[in-house]
XYZ file of C-alpha atoms in Angstrom:
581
model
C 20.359 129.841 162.241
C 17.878 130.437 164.958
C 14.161 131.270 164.389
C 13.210 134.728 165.754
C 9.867 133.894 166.357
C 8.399 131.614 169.744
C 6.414 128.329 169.381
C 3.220 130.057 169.501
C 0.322 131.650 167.730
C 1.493 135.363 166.070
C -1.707 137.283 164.848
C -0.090 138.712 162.216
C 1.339 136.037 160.983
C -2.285 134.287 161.032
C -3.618 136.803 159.403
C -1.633 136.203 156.013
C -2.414 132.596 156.248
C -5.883 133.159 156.386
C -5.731 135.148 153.626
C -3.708 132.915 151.575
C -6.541 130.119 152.267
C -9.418 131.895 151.510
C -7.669 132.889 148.348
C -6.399 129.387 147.236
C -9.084 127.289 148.977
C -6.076 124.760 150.725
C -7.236 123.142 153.972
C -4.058 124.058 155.521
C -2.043 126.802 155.391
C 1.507 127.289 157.516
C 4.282 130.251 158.046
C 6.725 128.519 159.537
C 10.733 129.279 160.751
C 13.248 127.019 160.783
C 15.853 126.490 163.091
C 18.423 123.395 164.050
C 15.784 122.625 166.641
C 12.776 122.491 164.336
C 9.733 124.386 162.986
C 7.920 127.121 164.402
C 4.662 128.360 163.604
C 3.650 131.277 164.364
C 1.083 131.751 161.836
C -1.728 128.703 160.980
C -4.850 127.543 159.534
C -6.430 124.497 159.729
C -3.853 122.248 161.329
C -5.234 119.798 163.723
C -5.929 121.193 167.447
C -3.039 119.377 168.830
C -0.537 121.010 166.508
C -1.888 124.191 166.362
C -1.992 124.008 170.238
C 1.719 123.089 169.881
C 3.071 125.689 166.933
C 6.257 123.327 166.347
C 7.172 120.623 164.889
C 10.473 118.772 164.515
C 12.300 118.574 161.106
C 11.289 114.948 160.493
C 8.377 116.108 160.111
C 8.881 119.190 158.042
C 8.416 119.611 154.554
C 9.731 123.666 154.711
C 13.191 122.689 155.376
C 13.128 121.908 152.259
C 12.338 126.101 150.886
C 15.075 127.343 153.618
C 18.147 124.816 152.482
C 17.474 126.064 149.051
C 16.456 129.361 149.664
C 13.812 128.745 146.959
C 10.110 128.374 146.398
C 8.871 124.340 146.635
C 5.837 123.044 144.026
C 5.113 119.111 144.360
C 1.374 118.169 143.057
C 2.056 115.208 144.926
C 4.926 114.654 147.420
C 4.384 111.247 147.308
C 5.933 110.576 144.083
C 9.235 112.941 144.918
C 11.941 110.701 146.245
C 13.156 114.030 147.950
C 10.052 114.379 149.743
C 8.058 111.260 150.116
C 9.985 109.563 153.298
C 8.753 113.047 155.447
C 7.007 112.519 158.401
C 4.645 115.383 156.881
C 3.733 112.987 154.292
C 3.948 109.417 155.943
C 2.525 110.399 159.692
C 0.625 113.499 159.042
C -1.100 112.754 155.444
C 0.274 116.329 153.069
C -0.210 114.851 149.960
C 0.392 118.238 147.832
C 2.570 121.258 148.686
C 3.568 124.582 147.401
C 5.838 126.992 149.996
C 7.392 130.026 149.370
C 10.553 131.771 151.285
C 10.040 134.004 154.349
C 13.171 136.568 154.355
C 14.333 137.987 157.119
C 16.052 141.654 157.684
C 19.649 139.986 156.814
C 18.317 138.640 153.624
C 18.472 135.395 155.114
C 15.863 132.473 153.840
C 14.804 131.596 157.516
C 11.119 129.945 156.708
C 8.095 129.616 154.404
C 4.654 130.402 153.630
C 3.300 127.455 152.890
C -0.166 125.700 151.426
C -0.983 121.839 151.845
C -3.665 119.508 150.957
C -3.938 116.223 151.517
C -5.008 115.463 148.257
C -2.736 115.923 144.550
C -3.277 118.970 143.445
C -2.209 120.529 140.746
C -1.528 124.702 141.164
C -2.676 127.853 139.088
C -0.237 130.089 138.314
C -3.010 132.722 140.251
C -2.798 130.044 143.505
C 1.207 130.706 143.039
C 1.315 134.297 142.668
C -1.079 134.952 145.648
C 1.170 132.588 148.033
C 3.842 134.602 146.566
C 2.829 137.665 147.155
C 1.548 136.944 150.907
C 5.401 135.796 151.354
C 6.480 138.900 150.789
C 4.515 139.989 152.701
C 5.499 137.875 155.919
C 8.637 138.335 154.975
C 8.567 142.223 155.540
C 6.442 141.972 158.621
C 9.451 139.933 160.085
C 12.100 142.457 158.598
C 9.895 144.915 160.191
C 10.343 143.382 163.827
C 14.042 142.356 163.509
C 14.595 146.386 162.435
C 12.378 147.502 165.439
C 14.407 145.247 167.800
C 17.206 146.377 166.579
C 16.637 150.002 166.582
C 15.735 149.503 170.162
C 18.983 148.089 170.675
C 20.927 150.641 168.898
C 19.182 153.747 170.791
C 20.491 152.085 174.225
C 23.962 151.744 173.086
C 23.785 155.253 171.358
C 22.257 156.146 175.119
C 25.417 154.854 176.769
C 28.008 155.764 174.102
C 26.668 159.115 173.754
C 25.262 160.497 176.858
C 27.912 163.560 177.089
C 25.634 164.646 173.720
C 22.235 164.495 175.447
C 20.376 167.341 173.101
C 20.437 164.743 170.207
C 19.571 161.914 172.374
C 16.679 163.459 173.163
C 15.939 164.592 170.059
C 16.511 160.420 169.042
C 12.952 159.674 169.576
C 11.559 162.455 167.026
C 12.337 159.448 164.131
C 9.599 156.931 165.593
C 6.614 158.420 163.673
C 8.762 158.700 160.553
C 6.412 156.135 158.475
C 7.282 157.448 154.762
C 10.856 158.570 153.260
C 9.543 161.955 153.202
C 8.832 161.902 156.558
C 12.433 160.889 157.612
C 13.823 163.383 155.283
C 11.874 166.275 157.383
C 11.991 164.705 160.495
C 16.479 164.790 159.763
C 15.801 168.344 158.785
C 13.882 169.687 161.729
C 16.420 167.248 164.282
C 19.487 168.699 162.902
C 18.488 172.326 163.033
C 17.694 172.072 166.727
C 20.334 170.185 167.555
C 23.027 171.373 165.572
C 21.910 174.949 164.319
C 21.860 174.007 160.475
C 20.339 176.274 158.054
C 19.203 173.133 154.800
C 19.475 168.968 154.874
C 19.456 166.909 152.400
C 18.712 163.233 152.159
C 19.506 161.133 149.469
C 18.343 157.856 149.137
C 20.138 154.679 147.636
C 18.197 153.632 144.476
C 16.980 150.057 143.938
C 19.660 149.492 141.494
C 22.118 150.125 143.785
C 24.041 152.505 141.453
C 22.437 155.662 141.944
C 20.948 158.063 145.077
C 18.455 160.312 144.059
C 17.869 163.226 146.833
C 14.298 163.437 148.805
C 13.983 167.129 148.773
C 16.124 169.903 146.753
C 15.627 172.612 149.749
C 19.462 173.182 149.788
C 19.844 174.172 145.942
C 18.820 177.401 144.146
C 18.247 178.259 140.189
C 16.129 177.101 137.515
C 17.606 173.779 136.755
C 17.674 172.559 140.310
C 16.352 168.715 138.990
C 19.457 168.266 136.977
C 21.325 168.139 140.136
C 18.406 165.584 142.279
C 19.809 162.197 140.852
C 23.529 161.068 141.068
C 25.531 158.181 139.960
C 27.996 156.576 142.485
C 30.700 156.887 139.608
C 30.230 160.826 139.097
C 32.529 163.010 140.680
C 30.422 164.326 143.327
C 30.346 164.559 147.093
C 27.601 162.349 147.904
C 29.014 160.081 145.272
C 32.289 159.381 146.981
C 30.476 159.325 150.493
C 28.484 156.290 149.006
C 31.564 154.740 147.510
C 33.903 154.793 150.373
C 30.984 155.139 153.248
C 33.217 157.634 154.486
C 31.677 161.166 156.165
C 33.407 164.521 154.841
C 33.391 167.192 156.435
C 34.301 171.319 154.527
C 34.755 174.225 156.511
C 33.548 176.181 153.288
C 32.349 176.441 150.180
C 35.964 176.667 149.191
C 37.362 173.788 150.513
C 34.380 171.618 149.082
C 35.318 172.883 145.800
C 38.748 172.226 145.747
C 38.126 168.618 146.563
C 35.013 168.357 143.751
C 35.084 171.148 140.959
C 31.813 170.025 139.729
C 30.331 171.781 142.697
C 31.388 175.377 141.279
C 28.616 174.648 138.891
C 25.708 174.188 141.094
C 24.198 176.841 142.819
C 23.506 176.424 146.778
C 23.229 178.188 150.153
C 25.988 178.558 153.085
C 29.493 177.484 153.489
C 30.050 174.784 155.888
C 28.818 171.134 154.641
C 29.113 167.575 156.127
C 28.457 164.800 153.863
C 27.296 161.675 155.977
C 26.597 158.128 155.231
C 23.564 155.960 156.016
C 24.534 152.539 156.831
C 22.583 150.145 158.203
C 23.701 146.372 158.906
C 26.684 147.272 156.711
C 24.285 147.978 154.374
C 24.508 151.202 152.510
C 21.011 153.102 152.304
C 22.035 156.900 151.747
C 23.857 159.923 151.923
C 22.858 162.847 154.533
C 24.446 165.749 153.792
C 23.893 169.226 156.224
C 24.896 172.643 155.575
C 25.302 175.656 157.627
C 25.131 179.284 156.110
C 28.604 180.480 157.771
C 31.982 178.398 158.302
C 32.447 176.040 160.545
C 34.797 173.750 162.238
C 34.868 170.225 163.344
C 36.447 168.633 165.872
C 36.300 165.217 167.461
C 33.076 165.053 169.628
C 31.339 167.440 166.749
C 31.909 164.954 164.164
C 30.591 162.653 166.514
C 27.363 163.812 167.557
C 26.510 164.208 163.634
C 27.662 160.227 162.833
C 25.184 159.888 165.911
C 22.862 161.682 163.808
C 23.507 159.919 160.535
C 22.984 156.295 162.307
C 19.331 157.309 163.702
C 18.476 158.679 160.389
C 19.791 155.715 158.688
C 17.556 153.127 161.098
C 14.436 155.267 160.127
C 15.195 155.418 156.682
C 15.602 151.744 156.146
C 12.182 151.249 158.483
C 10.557 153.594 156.218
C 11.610 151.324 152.971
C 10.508 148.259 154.771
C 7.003 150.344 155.683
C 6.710 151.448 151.867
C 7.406 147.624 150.589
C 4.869 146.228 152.975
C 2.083 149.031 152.285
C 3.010 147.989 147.837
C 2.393 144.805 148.839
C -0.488 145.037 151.044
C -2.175 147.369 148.392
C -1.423 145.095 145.472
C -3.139 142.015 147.576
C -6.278 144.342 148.357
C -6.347 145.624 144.718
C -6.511 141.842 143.355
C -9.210 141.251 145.688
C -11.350 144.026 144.405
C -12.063 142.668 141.239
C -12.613 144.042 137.561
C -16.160 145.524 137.152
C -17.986 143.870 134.587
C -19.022 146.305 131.624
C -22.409 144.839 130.487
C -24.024 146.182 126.985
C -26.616 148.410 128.764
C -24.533 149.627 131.804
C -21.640 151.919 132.552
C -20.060 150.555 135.921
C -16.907 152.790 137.565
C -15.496 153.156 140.909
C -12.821 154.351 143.155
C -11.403 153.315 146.584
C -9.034 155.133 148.849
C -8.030 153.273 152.359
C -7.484 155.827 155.739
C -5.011 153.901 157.147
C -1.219 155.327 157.158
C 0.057 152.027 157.859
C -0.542 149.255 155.513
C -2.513 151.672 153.622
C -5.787 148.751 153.228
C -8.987 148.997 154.709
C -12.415 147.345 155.240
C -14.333 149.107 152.629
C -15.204 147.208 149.236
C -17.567 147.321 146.477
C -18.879 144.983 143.844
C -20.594 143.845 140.612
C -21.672 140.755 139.528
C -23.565 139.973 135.775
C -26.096 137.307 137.571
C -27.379 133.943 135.112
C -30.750 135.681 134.144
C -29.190 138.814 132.939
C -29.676 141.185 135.789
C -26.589 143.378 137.397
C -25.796 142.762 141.181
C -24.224 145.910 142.918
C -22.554 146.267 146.524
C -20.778 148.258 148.514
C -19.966 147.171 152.388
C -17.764 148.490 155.310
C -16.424 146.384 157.819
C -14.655 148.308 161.103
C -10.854 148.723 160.901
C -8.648 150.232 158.340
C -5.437 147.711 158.569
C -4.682 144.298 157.076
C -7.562 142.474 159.522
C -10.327 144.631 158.300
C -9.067 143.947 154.554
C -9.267 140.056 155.437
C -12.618 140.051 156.724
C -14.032 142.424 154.044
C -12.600 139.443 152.127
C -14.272 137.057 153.503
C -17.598 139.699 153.519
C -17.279 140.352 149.914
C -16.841 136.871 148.277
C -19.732 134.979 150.386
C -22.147 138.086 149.775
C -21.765 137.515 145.218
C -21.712 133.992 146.054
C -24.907 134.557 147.390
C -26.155 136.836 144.889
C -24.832 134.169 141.800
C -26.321 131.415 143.731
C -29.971 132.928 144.433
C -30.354 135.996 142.273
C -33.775 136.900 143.845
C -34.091 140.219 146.119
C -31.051 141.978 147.901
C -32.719 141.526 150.708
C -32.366 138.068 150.897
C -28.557 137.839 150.342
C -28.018 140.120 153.097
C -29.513 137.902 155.418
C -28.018 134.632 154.328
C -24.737 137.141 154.615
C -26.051 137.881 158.462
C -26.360 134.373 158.926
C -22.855 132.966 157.663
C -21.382 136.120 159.777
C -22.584 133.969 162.800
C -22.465 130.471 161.540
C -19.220 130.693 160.374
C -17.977 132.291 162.850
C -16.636 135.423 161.556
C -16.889 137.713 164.564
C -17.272 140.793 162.652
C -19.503 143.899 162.478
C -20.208 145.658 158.621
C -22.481 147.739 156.794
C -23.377 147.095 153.292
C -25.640 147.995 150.547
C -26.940 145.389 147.771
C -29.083 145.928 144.544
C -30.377 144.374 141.304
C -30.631 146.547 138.743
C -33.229 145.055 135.889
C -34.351 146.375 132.753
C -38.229 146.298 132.712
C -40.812 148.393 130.324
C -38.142 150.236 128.255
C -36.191 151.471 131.283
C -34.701 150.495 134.578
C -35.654 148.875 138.122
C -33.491 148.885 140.887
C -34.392 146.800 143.746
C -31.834 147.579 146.920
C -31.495 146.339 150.380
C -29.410 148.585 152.799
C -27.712 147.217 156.393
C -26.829 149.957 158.166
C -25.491 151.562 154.834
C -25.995 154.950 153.763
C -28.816 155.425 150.738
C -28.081 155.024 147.232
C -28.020 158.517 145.169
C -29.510 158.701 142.040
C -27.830 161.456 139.223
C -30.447 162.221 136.675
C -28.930 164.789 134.111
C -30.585 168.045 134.204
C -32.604 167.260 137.088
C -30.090 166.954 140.024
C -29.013 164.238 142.319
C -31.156 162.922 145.285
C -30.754 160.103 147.733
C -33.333 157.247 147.555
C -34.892 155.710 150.164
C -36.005 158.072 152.760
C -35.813 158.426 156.152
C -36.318 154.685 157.682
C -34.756 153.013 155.205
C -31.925 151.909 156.959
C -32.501 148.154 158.274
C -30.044 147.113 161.183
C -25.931 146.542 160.877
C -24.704 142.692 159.573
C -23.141 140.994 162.749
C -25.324 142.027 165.307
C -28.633 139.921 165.041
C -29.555 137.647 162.188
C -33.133 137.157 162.890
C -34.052 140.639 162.505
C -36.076 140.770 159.097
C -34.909 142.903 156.068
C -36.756 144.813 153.405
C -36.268 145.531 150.291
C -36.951 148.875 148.293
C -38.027 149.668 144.783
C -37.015 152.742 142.258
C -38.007 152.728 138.472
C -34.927 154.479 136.422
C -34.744 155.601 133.248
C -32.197 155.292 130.799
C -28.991 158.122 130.992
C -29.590 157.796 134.784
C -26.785 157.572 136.993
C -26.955 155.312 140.922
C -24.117 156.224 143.010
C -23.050 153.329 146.088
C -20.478 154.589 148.203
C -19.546 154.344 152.276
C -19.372 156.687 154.572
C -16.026 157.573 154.272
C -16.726 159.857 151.416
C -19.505 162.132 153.932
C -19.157 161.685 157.147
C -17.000 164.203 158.837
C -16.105 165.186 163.026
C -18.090 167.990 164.089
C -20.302 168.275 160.703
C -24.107 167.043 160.626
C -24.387 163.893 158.495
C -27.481 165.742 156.706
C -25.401 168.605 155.683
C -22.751 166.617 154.229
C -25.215 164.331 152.410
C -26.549 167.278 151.256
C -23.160 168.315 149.660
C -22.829 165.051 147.982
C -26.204 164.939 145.999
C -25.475 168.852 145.466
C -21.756 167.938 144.220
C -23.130 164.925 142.093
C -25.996 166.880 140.377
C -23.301 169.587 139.471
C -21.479 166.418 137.762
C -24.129 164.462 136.409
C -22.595 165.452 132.873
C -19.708 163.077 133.300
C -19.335 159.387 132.663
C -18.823 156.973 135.871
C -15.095 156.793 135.210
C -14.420 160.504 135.552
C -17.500 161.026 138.210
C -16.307 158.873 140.528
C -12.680 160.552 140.676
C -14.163 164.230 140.399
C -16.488 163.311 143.371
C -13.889 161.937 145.662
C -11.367 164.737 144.853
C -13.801 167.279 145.925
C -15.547 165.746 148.634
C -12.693 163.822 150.511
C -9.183 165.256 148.528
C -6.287 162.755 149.011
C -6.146 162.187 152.211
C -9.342 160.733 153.905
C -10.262 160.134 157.766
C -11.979 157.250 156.782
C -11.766 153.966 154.034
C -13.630 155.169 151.182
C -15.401 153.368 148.167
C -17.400 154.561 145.372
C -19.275 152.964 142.658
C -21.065 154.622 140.195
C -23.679 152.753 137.454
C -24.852 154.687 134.174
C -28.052 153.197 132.470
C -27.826 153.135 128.924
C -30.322 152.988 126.281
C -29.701 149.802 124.185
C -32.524 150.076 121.139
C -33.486 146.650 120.120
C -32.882 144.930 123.080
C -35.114 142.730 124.486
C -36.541 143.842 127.430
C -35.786 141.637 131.095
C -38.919 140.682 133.174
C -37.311 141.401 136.815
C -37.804 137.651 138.789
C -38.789 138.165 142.024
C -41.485 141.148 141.634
């Protein structure tokens, strides 16, 4: 076994393990490969400079070893007091006390490292510290799937170059597959390569199913009738073409319609287009993914090279199909991680909290938007929304780290907004976070029978307020706007005051849900307080869904976030003296 990955730094690979800290509060986190020669570390946090200078270590001083020999997740609360473990260098020379590492898997399903978290003090771990570190594996484990695949894609294409250069139409067409990111985008990306390059009329692409007993096709395009979706899933056992192609992961190849029903009767039954079919199938690492299977509207024969040029086309399809799967498990993964870190809104007696977040980006499908609620100790409601630059998993990481300092700050000192957007500015340079974000805060108080919202805005766009039968308008005003977190800290802030009344709605959202290239910001605000007064009869749940559908539809330039606050009237309630005014 050889690592895949050189003894040095990997941003990526950081990345996770920063995330993994800030999530489980370790001093040091590792993903590390193994090899007969010893550790690498491509991704780190907090090891001492000289190791993290270094990125390897050798296996006497290794405690993930111990997660590759066997090929299994490793929990000691104190590695001290596990014969197995205690005699490590890790423990002895470098002081881990308590360990918890999960597998790294790479594209051959091979256990080749671990994402690991170490303390040098016994520790005893949640089930929520677990499932994170988990998760996060997964995660590192499909970034490294994702490289191996690109290498060896890269190293397919220039044997397929050699092999094949006699069929140069589809070579050139070869390339058309490298901004296939989806399933759905392979399946039309096949289509469109195999009717230039082979004059085919319908594809179809069906994929191997998770239970590796079934493909289901992508699209139907090739069938015809009412009952088309009887005809979309097949079991590798059934009598059908794509079945046996699957079984044997042998291509067939019918001159007619004839021919392909002598073979399989059960095709007499379906109704499709043309005559001429080839059934082809995806294999990747002798790995069985699919079945492609093309069809031409007249007959057709195949010789030698013809045959070849489509198995030619069946192995690029099959390399983009499997990158697409690795693509979708990374973005499920990347999304769950982001969805855990956007907490639950609390649901206080006298407020109605909803929102809704949609991320731009079309690769790990995360972004640097977030919002926020927090019940603070005397009773008032914290609200924030923020944007940090970037719509990938690095923006998600540092609107992380944005998010959970800025209601630490708000639990800690519940005074004015404006305040914990300047201890926010700040830690942003203290800390050293190196980033640049936007981001609205409030306190929302009840006061005198109704409402007073105190807000604080960096760089953000206004709050609007939805008052049924009135209309929705922005607060604020022109100049409200104080300057952008990250940029300079000593630059005051200010804090601004609106009186609400009870059935009253405050929208927070970013800018992804107005801004738009080529329109006037004004004009598109203007269509959001116009769309939101036309909707102030619906609760927060269904507003913020009914906005975002008809202001940004499902698929937005930009990270987008929402939050949307109801005032209730509570009668009997005693009413809250705002601190701070």
């Amino acid at each position: 076994m050889s690592a895949s990955l050189p003894a040095e730094a990997d941003e990526a690979f950081d990345r996770f393990c920063r995330l993994a800290q800030r999530q489980l509060g370790a001093p040091v986190v590792l993903a590390s490969l193994i090899s007969q020669e010893g550790q690498v570390i491509p991704g780190a946090v907090g090891l001492a400079p000289d190791l993290d200078a270094a990125r390897a270590l050798p296996l006497t001083l290794s405690l993930c070893q111990h997660v590759v020999a066997d090929a299994s997740p490793l929990i000691s609360q104190d590695a001290r007091l596990d014969p197995r473990l205690s005699d490590s260098g890790a423990v002895r020379e470098l002081g881990f006390v308590a360990y918890a590492g999960f597998p790294i898997v790479d594209e051959r399903d091979q256990v080749v490292g671990s994402l690991c978290a170490l303390d040098v003090e016994p520790r005893e771990w949640a089930e929520d510290d677990l499932a994170v570190l988990l998760d996060l594996a997964e995660a590192c484990s499909s970034e490294l799937r994702l490289r191996g695949e690109r290498e060896r894609a890269r190293r397919a294409q220039q044997q397929a170059t050699r092999s094949y250069r006699q069929s140069g139409l589809l070579l050139l067409l070869s390339d058309a597959f490298q901004d296939a990111l989806t399933v759905r985008d392979v399946a039309r990306t096949a289509a469109r390569v195999a009717a230039t390059g082979l004059g085919t009329a319908f594809t179809g692409l069906a994929a191997l199913e998770r239970d590796g007993k079934s493909l289901s096709y992508i699209s139907m395009d090739a069938f015809t009738g009412d009952d088309v979706e009887r005809w979309r899933r097949t079991r590798l056992t059934d009598d059908r073409p794509i079945a046996h192609v699957a079984r044997t992961r042998t291509a067939l190849f019918y001159e007619d319609r004839a021919a392909l029903i002598a073979d399989f009767p059960v095709v007499e039954q379906m109704e499709f287009m043309g005559e001429a079919r080839a059934f082809l199938p995806l294999v990747s690492q002798h790995r069985l993914i699919g079945v492609l299977g093309i069809g031409w509207l007249q007959q057709r024969s195949f010789d030698d090279d013809n045959r070849t040029i489509k198995t030619a086309l069946a192995a690029y399809t099959a390399q983009a199909l499997e990158r697409a799967q690795l693509l979708e498990e990374r973005r499920d993964v990347a999304r769950t991680l982001q969805d855990a870190m956007l907490t639950a809104l609390p649901q206080p007696e006298h407020l109605a909290m909803a929102a809704h977040y949609l991320p731009a980006g079309r690769a790990d499908r995360v972004g640097g938007d977030w919002y926020d609620a927090v019940v603070l100790p005397g009773g008032s409601v914290a609200v924030m929304v923020g944007d940090v630059t970037g719509h990938d998993m690095d923006a998600a990481a540092r609107m992380g780290q944005l998010r959970s300092t800025l209601r630490a700050f708000a639990w800690d000192r519940p005074d004015l907004p404006s305040t914990w957007l300047a201890r926010l500015d700040h830690a942003i340079k203290g800390l050293g976070l190196g980033t640049v974000a936007t981001a609205l805060a409030g306190r929302i108080d009840r006061v005198d029978g109704g409402y007073r919202l105190h807000w604080s805005s960096a760089g953000h766009p206004p709050p609007v307020l939805v008052r049924p039968g009135a209309g929705a308008w922005a607060l604020g005003g022109h100049g409200a706007n104080d300057l952008l977190l990250g940029i300079n800290p000593q630059r005051a802030r200010r804090d601004h005051v609106d009186d609400l009344l009870p059935g009253d709605t405050v929208l927070l959202h970013t800018d992804g849900l107005v801004e738009r290239r080529g329109r006037p910001l004004q004009e598109s605000l203007d269509t959001l307080t116009a769309t939101a007064g036309r909707l102030s009869h619906l609760p927060p749940d269904k507003l913020v869904r009914a906005l975002t559908d008809e202001l940004v539809g499902g698929q937005p330039s930009d990270d987008t976030a929402l939050l949307a606050v109801q005032l209730r009237h509570c009668p009997g309630d005693a009413e809250v003296t705002p601190p701070g005014t």
